[in-house]
Short mmCIF file of C-alpha atoms in Angstrom, two decimals:
data_model
loop_
_atom_site.label_atom_id
_atom_site.label_comp_id
_atom_site.label_asym_id
_atom_site.label_seq_id
_atom_site.Cartn_x
_atom_site.Cartn_y
_atom_site.Cartn_z
CA MET A 1 157.04 -14.24 -55.27
CA GLY A 2 153.42 -14.91 -54.42
CA LEU A 3 152.26 -12.38 -57.02
CA LYS A 4 154.35 -14.01 -59.74
CA PHE A 5 152.92 -17.41 -58.83
CA GLU A 6 149.37 -16.10 -59.11
CA ILE A 7 150.10 -14.54 -62.51
CA VAL A 8 151.60 -17.80 -63.80
CA LYS A 9 148.60 -19.74 -62.49
CA ILE A 10 146.17 -17.37 -64.22
CA LEU A 11 148.08 -17.65 -67.49
CA LEU A 12 148.11 -21.45 -67.30
CA TYR A 13 144.39 -21.51 -66.53
CA SER A 14 143.71 -19.23 -69.50
CA GLU A 15 145.72 -21.50 -71.80
CA MET A 16 143.81 -24.54 -70.54
CA GLU A 17 140.48 -22.83 -71.16
CA LYS A 18 141.63 -21.84 -74.62
CA GLY A 19 142.72 -25.40 -75.33
CA ASN A 20 139.42 -26.83 -74.14
CA GLY A 21 137.54 -24.37 -76.33
CA GLU A 22 139.57 -25.37 -79.37
CA VAL A 23 138.94 -29.06 -78.67
CA SER A 24 135.19 -28.41 -78.39
CA ILE A 25 135.14 -26.48 -81.66
CA THR A 26 137.16 -29.19 -83.41
CA PHE A 27 134.84 -31.89 -82.08
CA ALA A 28 131.78 -29.96 -83.27
CA ILE A 29 133.25 -29.46 -86.75
CA VAL A 30 134.19 -33.14 -87.07
CA SER A 31 130.74 -34.24 -85.86
CA LEU A 32 128.94 -31.95 -88.30
CA THR A 33 131.19 -33.10 -91.14
CA LEU A 34 130.52 -36.76 -90.40
CA MET A 35 126.79 -36.08 -90.16
CA LEU A 36 126.86 -34.26 -93.51
CA PHE A 37 128.66 -37.18 -95.16
CA ARG A 38 126.12 -39.57 -93.66
CA VAL A 39 123.21 -37.50 -95.01
CA LEU A 40 124.82 -37.42 -98.47
CA TYR A 41 125.37 -41.17 -98.26
CA VAL A 42 121.70 -41.74 -97.44
CA ILE A 43 120.57 -39.45 -100.27
CA TYR A 44 122.88 -41.26 -102.72
CA TRP A 45 121.62 -44.72 -101.80
CA SER A 46 117.97 -43.73 -101.55
CA GLY A 47 116.12 -45.08 -104.54
CA LYS A 48 118.52 -47.95 -105.05
CA PRO A 49 117.18 -51.53 -104.89
CA LEU A 50 116.16 -52.73 -101.45
CA ARG A 51 119.09 -54.25 -99.63
CA THR A 52 117.80 -57.20 -97.69
CA GLU A 53 119.87 -59.94 -96.13
CA ALA A 54 117.68 -62.57 -97.75
CA PRO A 55 114.66 -62.46 -100.06
CA GLY A 56 111.47 -62.52 -98.10
CA ALA A 57 108.58 -60.49 -96.79
CA LEU A 58 109.04 -56.80 -96.10
CA SER A 59 107.25 -55.08 -93.24
CA THR A 60 105.21 -52.32 -94.85
CA LEU A 61 103.71 -49.13 -93.47
CA ILE A 62 100.72 -47.83 -95.45
CA ILE A 63 99.69 -44.25 -94.71
CA LEU A 64 96.06 -43.45 -95.41
CA GLY A 65 94.34 -40.10 -95.78
CA SER A 66 90.78 -38.87 -95.76
CA GLY A 67 88.78 -38.55 -98.96
CA GLY A 68 90.34 -39.57 -102.24
CA HIS A 69 93.73 -40.44 -100.77
CA THR A 70 92.44 -43.66 -99.24
CA ALA A 71 90.46 -44.60 -102.36
CA GLU A 72 93.60 -44.25 -104.48
CA MET A 73 95.69 -46.20 -101.99
CA ILE A 74 93.16 -49.05 -101.89
CA ASN A 75 93.40 -49.28 -105.69
CA LEU A 76 97.17 -49.57 -105.40
CA LEU A 77 96.93 -52.23 -102.71
CA LEU A 78 94.64 -54.37 -104.87
CA VAL A 79 97.58 -55.11 -107.17
CA LEU A 80 100.20 -55.29 -104.42
CA GLN A 81 102.03 -58.58 -103.87
CA LYS A 82 100.55 -59.21 -100.45
CA GLU A 83 102.90 -62.05 -99.54
CA ARG A 84 105.90 -59.88 -100.40
CA PHE A 85 104.78 -56.82 -98.43
CA SER A 86 103.89 -58.30 -95.08
CA PRO A 87 103.13 -57.67 -92.29
CA ARG A 88 101.23 -54.52 -93.21
CA PHE A 89 100.67 -51.61 -90.84
CA TYR A 90 97.94 -49.11 -91.70
CA ILE A 91 98.03 -45.62 -90.21
CA ALA A 92 95.42 -42.88 -90.51
CA ALA A 93 94.75 -39.63 -88.69
CA ALA A 94 93.04 -39.90 -85.31
CA THR A 95 90.07 -37.91 -86.63
CA ASP A 96 89.72 -40.08 -89.75
CA ASN A 97 87.24 -42.85 -88.99
CA MET A 98 86.58 -44.09 -92.52
CA SER A 99 90.04 -44.88 -93.87
CA LEU A 100 90.95 -47.64 -91.42
CA GLN A 101 87.49 -49.14 -91.86
CA LYS A 102 88.11 -49.41 -95.61
CA ALA A 103 91.52 -50.94 -94.98
CA ARG A 104 90.00 -53.53 -92.64
CA THR A 105 87.44 -54.42 -95.29
CA LEU A 106 90.22 -54.88 -97.83
CA GLU A 107 92.24 -57.12 -95.52
CA ASN A 108 89.20 -59.19 -94.54
CA ASN A 109 88.48 -59.94 -98.20
CA LEU A 110 91.98 -61.12 -99.10
CA VAL A 111 92.32 -64.64 -100.47
CA ASP A 112 95.38 -66.52 -101.68
CA GLU A 113 95.98 -68.00 -105.16
CA ASN A 114 93.89 -71.06 -104.30
CA GLY A 115 90.93 -68.99 -103.18
CA VAL A 116 91.54 -69.70 -99.50
CA LYS A 117 91.03 -66.82 -97.10
CA GLU A 118 94.38 -65.51 -95.87
CA VAL A 119 95.26 -65.25 -92.21
CA GLN A 120 95.17 -61.55 -91.39
CA THR A 121 98.48 -60.13 -90.19
CA ALA A 122 97.65 -56.46 -90.73
CA ARG A 123 97.60 -53.96 -87.88
CA PHE A 124 95.70 -50.69 -87.76
CA MET A 125 96.85 -47.55 -85.98
CA GLN A 126 96.01 -43.87 -85.68
CA ILE A 127 98.22 -40.81 -85.46
CA TYR A 128 97.59 -37.26 -84.28
CA ARG A 129 97.31 -34.62 -86.97
CA SER A 130 99.83 -31.79 -87.06
CA ARG A 131 97.08 -29.34 -87.92
CA GLU A 132 93.35 -29.69 -88.37
CA VAL A 133 91.47 -27.91 -91.12
CA GLY A 134 90.78 -24.33 -90.01
CA GLN A 135 93.11 -24.53 -87.00
CA SER A 136 95.14 -21.38 -86.30
CA TYR A 137 98.85 -21.47 -87.01
CA PHE A 138 99.61 -20.34 -83.46
CA THR A 139 97.92 -23.32 -81.82
CA SER A 140 99.22 -25.66 -84.51
CA VAL A 141 102.76 -25.24 -83.12
CA TRP A 142 101.84 -27.31 -80.07
CA THR A 143 99.81 -29.88 -82.01
CA THR A 144 102.69 -30.27 -84.47
CA LEU A 145 105.11 -31.05 -81.63
CA VAL A 146 102.66 -33.59 -80.21
CA ALA A 147 102.19 -35.16 -83.65
CA MET A 148 105.96 -35.42 -84.16
CA ALA A 149 106.41 -37.10 -80.78
CA HIS A 150 103.60 -39.53 -81.58
CA ALA A 151 105.06 -40.23 -85.02
CA LEU A 152 108.46 -40.93 -83.45
CA TRP A 153 106.89 -43.39 -81.02
CA LEU A 154 105.01 -45.17 -83.82
CA MET A 155 108.05 -45.39 -86.08
CA THR A 156 110.18 -46.72 -83.24
CA LYS A 157 107.54 -49.36 -82.61
CA ILE A 158 106.95 -50.37 -86.24
CA ARG A 159 110.34 -49.83 -87.92
CA PRO A 160 109.00 -50.65 -91.40
CA GLN A 161 111.19 -51.62 -94.32
CA VAL A 162 108.80 -50.05 -96.83
CA ILE A 163 106.54 -47.00 -96.56
CA LEU A 164 103.71 -46.39 -99.04
CA CYS A 165 102.02 -42.99 -99.11
CA ASN A 166 100.18 -40.78 -101.57
CA GLY A 167 99.84 -37.30 -100.16
CA PRO A 168 98.02 -36.99 -96.82
CA GLY A 169 99.66 -34.55 -94.44
CA THR A 170 100.13 -37.28 -91.85
CA CYS A 171 102.79 -38.87 -94.07
CA VAL A 172 105.27 -35.99 -93.69
CA PRO A 173 106.34 -36.51 -90.04
CA LEU A 174 106.42 -40.29 -90.48
CA CYS A 175 108.58 -40.09 -93.61
CA ALA A 176 110.82 -37.43 -92.07
CA ILE A 177 111.46 -39.68 -89.08
CA ALA A 178 112.14 -42.59 -91.44
CA PHE A 179 114.81 -40.46 -93.12
CA PHE A 180 116.26 -39.56 -89.72
CA PHE A 181 116.39 -43.26 -88.81
CA LYS A 182 118.37 -43.88 -92.01
CA VAL A 183 120.89 -41.19 -91.11
CA VAL A 184 121.48 -42.45 -87.57
CA GLY A 185 121.42 -46.11 -88.61
CA VAL A 186 118.31 -47.24 -86.74
CA ARG A 187 116.42 -48.63 -89.75
CA TRP A 188 116.56 -48.28 -93.53
CA SER A 189 112.98 -47.66 -94.69
CA SER A 190 112.34 -47.18 -98.40
CA VAL A 191 109.70 -44.50 -99.00
CA PHE A 192 107.48 -44.87 -102.08
CA TYR A 193 105.38 -41.81 -102.76
CA VAL A 194 102.58 -41.75 -105.34
CA GLU A 195 101.20 -38.28 -105.99
CA SER A 196 97.42 -38.03 -106.11
CA ILE A 197 95.72 -38.13 -109.49
CA ALA A 198 94.08 -34.83 -108.55
CA ARG A 199 97.49 -33.15 -108.83
CA VAL A 200 97.74 -32.32 -112.51
CA ARG A 201 100.03 -29.28 -112.69
CA ARG A 202 101.55 -28.89 -109.23
CA LEU A 203 102.58 -31.22 -106.46
CA SER A 204 100.75 -31.26 -103.16
CA LEU A 205 102.56 -29.69 -100.21
CA SER A 206 103.36 -33.15 -98.85
CA GLY A 207 104.70 -34.27 -102.20
CA LEU A 208 106.73 -31.11 -102.66
CA LEU A 209 108.39 -31.52 -99.26
CA LEU A 210 109.26 -35.17 -99.81
CA TYR A 211 110.55 -34.40 -103.31
CA LYS A 212 112.60 -31.31 -102.53
CA LEU A 213 114.09 -32.74 -99.33
CA ARG A 214 114.83 -36.05 -101.12
CA ILE A 215 113.02 -38.01 -98.45
CA ALA A 216 111.14 -40.21 -100.93
CA ASP A 217 113.20 -43.03 -102.42
CA GLN A 218 110.86 -43.37 -105.39
CA PHE A 219 108.47 -40.62 -106.45
CA PHE A 220 105.61 -41.35 -108.86
CA VAL A 221 103.26 -38.97 -110.67
CA GLN A 222 100.19 -39.70 -112.76
CA TRP A 223 100.44 -36.87 -115.28
CA PRO A 224 103.26 -36.36 -117.83
CA GLN A 225 103.47 -32.60 -117.30
CA LEU A 226 104.33 -33.19 -113.65
CA GLN A 227 107.16 -35.49 -114.63
CA ARG A 228 108.56 -32.84 -116.96
CA GLN A 229 108.41 -30.29 -114.16
CA TYR A 230 109.94 -32.66 -111.60
CA PRO A 231 112.45 -34.80 -113.53
CA ARG A 232 113.32 -37.14 -110.65
CA ALA A 233 109.70 -38.30 -110.58
CA HIS A 234 108.51 -41.36 -112.50
CA TYR A 235 105.45 -41.06 -114.72
CA VAL A 236 103.23 -44.15 -114.33
CA GLY A 237 99.99 -42.99 -115.95
CA CYS A 238 96.60 -42.79 -114.27
CA LEU A 239 96.20 -45.48 -111.64
CA MET A 240 92.51 -44.95 -110.89
#
């Protein structure tokens, strides 16, 4: 009698384990399916007009890069509707000392329509690079993880409605986190990417990633042959 009881108990335990395993698998499948639908939803709505509760200013993150990237971005900002895209947050790499200085100069020289100096609401920040020029790929694994964590902290702090970038490598983790925030419902940030004028025949690595992964809501190029090669891009002519 005792042996039969033990056998029955073992069989019942096995059935319970089997049932729990099936529930776990079902839960995982449902979760992955819902996540996939959410990603497809985000991709579908990306690029559509900004959905704001009421017309007004949009908090804007502007990602700067060393060299020509910042010069091109400054040219874009000169024609930007400052009152519409405000407050503005400027981010540059921690080792880039010139870009934020140029952004500060731009903000300090802003005046309104009546020629009165505007009250500065801009903020300036720095972010760690994923990989420095000449750094080995082995050591860049750690620096990339640090950069991603720093980018996550910055994006959680800023939560911009608009992101403007034009190719520096520092834009990739920030834009990727912005896409992740869309998927999980933290914040809907519209990413506007303008490829550098130096890119005539091929996209930069940053641009290629944002284009192929559909992270950028609007993608602009400055040469017609690029638009023909990447049909979802918008040709806007040379902006310099």
